Coordinates of C-alpha atoms in Angstrom, one line a residue:
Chain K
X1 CA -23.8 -32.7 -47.8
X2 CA -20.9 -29.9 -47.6
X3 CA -20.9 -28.4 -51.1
X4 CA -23.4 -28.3 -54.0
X5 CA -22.2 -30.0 -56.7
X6 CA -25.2 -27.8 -59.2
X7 CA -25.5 -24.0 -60.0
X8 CA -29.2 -24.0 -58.0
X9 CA -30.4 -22.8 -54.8
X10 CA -32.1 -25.4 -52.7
X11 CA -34.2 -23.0 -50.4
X12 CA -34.2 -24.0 -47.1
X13 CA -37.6 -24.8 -45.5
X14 CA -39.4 -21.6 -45.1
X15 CA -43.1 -21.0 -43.4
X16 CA -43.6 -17.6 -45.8
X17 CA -45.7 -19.7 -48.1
X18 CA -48.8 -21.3 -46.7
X19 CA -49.0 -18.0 -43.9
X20 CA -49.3 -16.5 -47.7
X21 CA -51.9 -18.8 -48.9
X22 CA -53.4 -18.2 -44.8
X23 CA -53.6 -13.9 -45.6
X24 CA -55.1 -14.4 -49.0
X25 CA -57.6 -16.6 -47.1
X26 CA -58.5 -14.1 -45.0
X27 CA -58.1 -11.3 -47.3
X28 CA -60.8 -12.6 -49.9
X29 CA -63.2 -13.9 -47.0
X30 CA -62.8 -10.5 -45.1
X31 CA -64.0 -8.7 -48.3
X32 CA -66.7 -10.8 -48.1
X33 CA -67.6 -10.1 -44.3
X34 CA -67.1 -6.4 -45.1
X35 CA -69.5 -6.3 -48.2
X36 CA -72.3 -8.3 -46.9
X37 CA -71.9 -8.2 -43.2
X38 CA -71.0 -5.0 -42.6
X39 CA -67.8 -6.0 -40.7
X40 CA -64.4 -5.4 -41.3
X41 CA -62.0 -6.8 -38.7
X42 CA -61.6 -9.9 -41.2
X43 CA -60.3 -8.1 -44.0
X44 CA -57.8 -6.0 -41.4
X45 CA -56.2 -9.5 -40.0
X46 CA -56.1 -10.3 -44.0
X47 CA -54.3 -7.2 -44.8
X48 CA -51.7 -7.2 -42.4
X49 CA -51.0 -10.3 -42.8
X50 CA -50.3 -9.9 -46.2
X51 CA -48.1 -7.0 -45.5
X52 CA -45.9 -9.0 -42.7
X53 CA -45.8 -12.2 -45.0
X54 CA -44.2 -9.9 -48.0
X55 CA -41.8 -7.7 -45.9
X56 CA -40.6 -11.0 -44.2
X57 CA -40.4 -13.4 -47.2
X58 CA -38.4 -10.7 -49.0
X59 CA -36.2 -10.1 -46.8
X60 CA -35.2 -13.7 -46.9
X61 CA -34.7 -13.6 -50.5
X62 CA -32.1 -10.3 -49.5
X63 CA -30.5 -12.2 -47.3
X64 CA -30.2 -15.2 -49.1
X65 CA -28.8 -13.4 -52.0
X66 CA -26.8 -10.3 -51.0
X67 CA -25.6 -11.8 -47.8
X68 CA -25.2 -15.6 -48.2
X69 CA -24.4 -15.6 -52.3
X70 CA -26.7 -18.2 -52.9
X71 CA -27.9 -16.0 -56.6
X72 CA -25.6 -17.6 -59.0
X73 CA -26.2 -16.4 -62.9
X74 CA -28.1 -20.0 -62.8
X75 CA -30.6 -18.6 -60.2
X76 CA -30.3 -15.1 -61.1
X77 CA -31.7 -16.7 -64.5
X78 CA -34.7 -18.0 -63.6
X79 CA -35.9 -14.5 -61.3
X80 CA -35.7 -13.5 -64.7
X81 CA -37.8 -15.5 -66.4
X82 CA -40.1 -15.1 -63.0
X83 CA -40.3 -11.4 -63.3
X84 CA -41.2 -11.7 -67.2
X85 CA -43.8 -14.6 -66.5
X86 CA -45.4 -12.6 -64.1
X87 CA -45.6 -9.3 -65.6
X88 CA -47.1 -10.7 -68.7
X89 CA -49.7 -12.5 -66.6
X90 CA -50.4 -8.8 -65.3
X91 CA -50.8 -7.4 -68.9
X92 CA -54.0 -9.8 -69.3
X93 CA -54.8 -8.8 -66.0
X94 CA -55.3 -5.7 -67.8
X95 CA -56.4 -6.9 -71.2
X96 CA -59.6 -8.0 -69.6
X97 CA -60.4 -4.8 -68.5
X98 CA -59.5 -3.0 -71.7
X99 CA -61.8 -5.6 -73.5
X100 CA -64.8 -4.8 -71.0
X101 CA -64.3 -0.6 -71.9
X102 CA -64.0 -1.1 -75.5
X103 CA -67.2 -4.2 -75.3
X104 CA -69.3 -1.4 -73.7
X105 CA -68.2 1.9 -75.7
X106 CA -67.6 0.4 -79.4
X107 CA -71.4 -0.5 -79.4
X108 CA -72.8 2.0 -76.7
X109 CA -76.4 0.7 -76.0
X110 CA -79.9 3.1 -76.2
X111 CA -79.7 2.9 -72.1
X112 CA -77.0 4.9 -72.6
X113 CA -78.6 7.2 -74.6
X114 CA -77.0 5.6 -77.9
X115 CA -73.8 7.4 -77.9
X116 CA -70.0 7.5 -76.1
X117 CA -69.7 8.9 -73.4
X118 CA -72.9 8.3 -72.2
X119 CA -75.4 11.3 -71.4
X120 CA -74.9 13.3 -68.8
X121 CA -71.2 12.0 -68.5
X122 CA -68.8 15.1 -68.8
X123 CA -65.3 13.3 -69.4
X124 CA -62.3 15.0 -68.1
X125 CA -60.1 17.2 -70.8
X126 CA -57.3 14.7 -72.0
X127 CA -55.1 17.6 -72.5
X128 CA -55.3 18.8 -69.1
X129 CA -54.0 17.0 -65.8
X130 CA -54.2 13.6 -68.0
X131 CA -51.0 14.9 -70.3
X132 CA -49.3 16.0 -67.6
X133 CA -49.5 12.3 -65.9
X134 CA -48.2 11.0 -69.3
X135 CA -45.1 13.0 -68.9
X136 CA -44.8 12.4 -65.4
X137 CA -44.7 8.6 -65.9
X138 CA -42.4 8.9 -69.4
X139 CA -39.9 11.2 -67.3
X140 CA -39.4 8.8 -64.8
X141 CA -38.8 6.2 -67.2
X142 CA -36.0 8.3 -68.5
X143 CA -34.9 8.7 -65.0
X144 CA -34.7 5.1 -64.1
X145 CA -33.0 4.2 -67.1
X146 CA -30.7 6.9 -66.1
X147 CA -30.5 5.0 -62.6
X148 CA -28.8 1.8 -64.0
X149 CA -26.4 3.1 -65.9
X150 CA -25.3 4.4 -63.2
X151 CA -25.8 1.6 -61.3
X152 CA -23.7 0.1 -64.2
X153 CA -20.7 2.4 -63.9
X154 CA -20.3 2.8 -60.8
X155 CA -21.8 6.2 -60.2
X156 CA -23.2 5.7 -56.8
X157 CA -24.3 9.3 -56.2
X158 CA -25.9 10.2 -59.7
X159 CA -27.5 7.0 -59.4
X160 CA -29.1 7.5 -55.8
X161 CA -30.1 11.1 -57.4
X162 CA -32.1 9.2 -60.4
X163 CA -33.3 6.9 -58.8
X164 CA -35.0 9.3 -55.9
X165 CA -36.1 11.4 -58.8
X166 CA -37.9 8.4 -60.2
X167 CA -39.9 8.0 -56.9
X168 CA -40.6 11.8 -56.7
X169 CA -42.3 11.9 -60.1
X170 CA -43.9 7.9 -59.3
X171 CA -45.2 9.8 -55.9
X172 CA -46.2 12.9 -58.0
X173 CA -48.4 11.3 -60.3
X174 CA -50.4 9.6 -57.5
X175 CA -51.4 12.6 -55.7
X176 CA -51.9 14.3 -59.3
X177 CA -54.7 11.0 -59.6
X178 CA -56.2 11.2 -56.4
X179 CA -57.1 14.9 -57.0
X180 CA -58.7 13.7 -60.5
X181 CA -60.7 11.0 -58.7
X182 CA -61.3 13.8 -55.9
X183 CA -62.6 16.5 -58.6
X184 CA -64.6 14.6 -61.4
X185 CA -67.7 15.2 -62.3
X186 CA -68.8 11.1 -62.5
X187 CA -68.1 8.3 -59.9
X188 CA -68.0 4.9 -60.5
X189 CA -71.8 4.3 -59.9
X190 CA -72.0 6.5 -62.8
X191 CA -73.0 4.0 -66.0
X192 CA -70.8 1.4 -67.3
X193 CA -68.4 4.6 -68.2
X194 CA -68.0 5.3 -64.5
X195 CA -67.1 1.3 -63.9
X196 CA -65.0 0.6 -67.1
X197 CA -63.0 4.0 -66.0
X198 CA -62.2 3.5 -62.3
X199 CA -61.9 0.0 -62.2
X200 CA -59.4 0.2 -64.8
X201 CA -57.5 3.6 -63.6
X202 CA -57.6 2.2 -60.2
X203 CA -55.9 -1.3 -60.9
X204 CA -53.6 1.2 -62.5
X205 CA -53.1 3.4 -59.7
X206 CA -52.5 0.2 -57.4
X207 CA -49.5 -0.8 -59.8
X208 CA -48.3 2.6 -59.6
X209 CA -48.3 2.6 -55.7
X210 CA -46.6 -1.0 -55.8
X211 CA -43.7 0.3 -58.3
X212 CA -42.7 3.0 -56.0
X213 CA -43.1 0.8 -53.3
X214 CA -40.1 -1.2 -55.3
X215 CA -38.6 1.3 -56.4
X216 CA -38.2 2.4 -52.6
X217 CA -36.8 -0.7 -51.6
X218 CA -34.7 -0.6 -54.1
X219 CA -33.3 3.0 -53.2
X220 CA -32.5 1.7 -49.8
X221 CA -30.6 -1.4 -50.6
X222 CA -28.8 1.2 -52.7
X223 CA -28.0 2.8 -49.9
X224 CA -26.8 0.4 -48.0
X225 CA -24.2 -1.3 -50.8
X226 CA -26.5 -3.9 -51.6
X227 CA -25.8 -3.8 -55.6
X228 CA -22.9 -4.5 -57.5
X229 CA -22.3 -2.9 -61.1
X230 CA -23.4 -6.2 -62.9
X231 CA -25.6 -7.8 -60.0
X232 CA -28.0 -5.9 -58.8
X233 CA -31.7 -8.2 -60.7
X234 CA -34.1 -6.4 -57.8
X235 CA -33.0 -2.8 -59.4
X236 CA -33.8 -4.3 -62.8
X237 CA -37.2 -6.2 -62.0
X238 CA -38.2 -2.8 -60.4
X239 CA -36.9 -1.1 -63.5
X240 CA -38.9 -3.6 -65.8
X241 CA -42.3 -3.6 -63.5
X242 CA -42.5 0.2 -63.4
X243 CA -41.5 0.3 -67.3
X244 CA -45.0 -2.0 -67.8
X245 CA -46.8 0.3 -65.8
X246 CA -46.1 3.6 -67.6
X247 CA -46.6 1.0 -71.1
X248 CA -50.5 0.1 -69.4
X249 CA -50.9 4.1 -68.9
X250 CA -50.1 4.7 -72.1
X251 CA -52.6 2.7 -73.6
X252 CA -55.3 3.6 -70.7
X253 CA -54.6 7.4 -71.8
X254 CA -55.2 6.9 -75.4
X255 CA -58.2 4.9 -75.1
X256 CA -60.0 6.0 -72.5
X257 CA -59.0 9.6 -71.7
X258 CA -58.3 10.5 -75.5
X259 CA -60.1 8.3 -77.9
X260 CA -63.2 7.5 -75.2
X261 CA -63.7 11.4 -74.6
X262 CA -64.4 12.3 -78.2
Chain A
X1 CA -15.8 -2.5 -61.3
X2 CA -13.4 -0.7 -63.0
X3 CA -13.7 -3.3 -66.6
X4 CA -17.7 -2.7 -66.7
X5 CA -17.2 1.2 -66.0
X6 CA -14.4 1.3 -68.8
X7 CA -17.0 -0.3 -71.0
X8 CA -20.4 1.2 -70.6
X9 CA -18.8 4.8 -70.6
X10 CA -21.3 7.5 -71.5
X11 CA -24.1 5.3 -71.2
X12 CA -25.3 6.8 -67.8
X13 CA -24.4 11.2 -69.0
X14 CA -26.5 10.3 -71.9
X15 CA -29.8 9.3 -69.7
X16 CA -29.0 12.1 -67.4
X17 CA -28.9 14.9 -70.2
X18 CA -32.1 13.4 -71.7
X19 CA -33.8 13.3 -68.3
X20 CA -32.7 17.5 -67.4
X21 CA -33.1 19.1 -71.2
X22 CA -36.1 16.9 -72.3
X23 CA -38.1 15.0 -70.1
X24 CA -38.2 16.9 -66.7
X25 CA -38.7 20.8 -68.8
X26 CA -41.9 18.5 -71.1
X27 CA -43.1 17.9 -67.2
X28 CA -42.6 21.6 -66.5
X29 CA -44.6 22.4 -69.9
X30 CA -47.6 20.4 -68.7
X31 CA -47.6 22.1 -65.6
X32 CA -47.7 25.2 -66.6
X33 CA -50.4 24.3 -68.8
X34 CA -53.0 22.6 -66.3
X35 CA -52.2 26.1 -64.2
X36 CA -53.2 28.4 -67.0
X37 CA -56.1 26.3 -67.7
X38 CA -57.3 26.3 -63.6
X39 CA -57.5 29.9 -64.1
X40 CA -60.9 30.3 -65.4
X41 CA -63.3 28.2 -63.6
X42 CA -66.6 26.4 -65.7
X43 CA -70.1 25.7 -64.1
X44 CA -70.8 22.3 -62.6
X45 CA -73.6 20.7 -65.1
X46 CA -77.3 21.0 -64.1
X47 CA -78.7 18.0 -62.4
X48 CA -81.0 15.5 -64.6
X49 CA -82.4 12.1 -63.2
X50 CA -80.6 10.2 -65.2
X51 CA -81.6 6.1 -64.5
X52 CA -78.4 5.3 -65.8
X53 CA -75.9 7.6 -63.9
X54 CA -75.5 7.1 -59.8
X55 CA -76.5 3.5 -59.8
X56 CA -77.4 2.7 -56.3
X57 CA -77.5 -1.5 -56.4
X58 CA -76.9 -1.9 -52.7
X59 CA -75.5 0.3 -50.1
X60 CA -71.7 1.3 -50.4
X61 CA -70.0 -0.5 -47.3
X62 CA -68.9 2.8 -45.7
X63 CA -70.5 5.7 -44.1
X64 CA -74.2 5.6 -45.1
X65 CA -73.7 3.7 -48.2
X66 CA -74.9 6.0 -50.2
X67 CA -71.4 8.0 -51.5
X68 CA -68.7 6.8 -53.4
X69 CA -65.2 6.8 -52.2
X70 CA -63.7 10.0 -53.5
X71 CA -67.1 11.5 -53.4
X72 CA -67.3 15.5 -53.6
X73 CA -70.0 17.6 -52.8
X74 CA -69.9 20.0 -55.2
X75 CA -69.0 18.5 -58.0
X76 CA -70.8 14.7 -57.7
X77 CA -74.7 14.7 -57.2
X78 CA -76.2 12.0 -55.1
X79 CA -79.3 10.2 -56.7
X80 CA -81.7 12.7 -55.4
X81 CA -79.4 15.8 -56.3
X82 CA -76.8 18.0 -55.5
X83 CA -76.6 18.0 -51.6
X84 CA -75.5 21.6 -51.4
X85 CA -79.2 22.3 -53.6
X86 CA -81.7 21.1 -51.9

């Protein structure tokens, strides 16, 4: 058939898929090999994998999109209810780990000495580097929202400047992190406090990594012309995935660096 | 291009004022603040066995299995003390 006679995209047969399913195969059983057999060429094949799968896959999507117009609103549509289903699976993603911090430090247990945090735990000063990542990540929220409407007018040069500035402070705040993680005074083995905190910080760290990582791409198809000033849904999914994660930090700060320190 | 500029004018000078006069000098604020308080440095905690801090389950699967990941010396004791102590 010649034409289309619908608003969809009929994807043409693609092998990114099951070579997906293939690295999160041997991703998960390479953990395994790693923890309990002391090897790690498993998990390596797993992880690059992974890697080659995404940058390959999305680049299809780019092409299909920017370069052969298959993203009709109709299409354009559904990435958005996508990006929404899948950042709300994320937020229980997260809820289970608030739920375990405020399990074990609403009702801290005698083991623990009876009291939040713990003995012997010295928690880090919320008002130190803490508030300085909250401003960090609420700036570049400011910033990126400064980055599309730019993007929406036109602007092309203020809204390469934003959005560069948004990385900057994104890359700030993870080496501001891995400093914290470098200088505290507890580790992870340290009680259920230890756990509950770099378990969830870490997850959060992860996002943080994979937003700039967006938010990179994102500055390059910039770049190169790739958005127009009402299409361009890979700026706004990056836009609404980093908003989330500053949103998760919020919450991390009050209750665990603020409320969970007192 | 030139209809959707023509109606979102202002839009984009709005963000970019609020990002240089509010959000990037609050970011300067805090800075200045963590520096101040890096100034005077504190004593690192005396070490007590604690059975419920430095959990040791089974070896970590790196180096001798026996730091964490970000581990530091001076600041994070290992089950049997401060390795810079001993």
């Amino acid at each position: 058939m010649a034409h289309q006679a619908h608003s969809y995209h009929m994807v043409d047969p693609s092998p990114w898929p099951i070579f997906g399913a293939a690295a999160a195969l041997l991703t998960t059983s390479g953990l395994i090999m790693w923890f309990h057999y002391n090897t790690s060429t498993l998990l390596m094949a797993g992880l690059l994998s992974m890697l080659l799968v995404m940058l390959q896959w999305w680049r299809d999507v780019i092409r299909e999109s920017t370069f052969q117009g298959h993203h009709t609103p109709t299409v354009q549509k559904g990435l958005r209810y996508g990006m929404i289903l899948f950042i709300t699976s994320e937020v229980f993603f997260f809820l289970g780990f608030f739920w375990a911090f405020f399990h074990s430090s609403l009702a801290p247990t005698p083991e623990l000495g009876g009291q939040w945090p713990p003995t012997g735990i010295n928690p880090l000063n919320p008002l130190d580097v803490p508030l300085l990542n909250t401003a960090i990540l609420l700036a570049s929220g400011v910033t990126v929202t400064w980055a599309h409407h730019s993007i929406t007018e036109g602007n092309r040069k203020q809204a390469i400047h934003a959005l560069t500035l948004t990385i900057a402070l994104g890359l700030y705040f993870t080496a501001l992190q891995a400093m914290e993680y470098h200088e505290t005074s507890f580790s992870i083995a340290d009680s259920i406090y230890g756990s509950t905190f770099f378990v969830a910080t870490g997850f959060h760290g992860l996002h943080v990594i994979i937003g700039s990582s967006f938010l990179t791409v994102c500055l390059l198809r910039l770049i190169k012309f790739h958005f127009t000033s009402n299409h361009h849904f890979g700026f706004e999914a990056a836009a609404w995935y980093w908003h989330f994660v500053d949103i998760v930090w919020l919450f991390l700060y009050m209750s665990m660096y603020w409320w969970g320190s007192c | 291009m030139a209809a959707a500029a023509a109606h979102e004018g202002g839009g984009a000078r709005l963000w970019k004022t609020l990002s240089f006069v509010v959000a990037l000098p609050a970011v300067g604020v805090c800075m200045l603040n963590c520096y101040l308080k890096a100034q005077h440095k504190h004593e690192r905690p005396e070490f007590i066995r604690y059975a419920h801090l430095r959990i040791r389950t089974k070896p970590f699967p790196w180096g001798d299995g026996n730091k964490t990941l970000f581990h530091n010396p001076h600041t994070n004791a290992l089950p049997t003390g401060y390795e810079d102590e001993n």
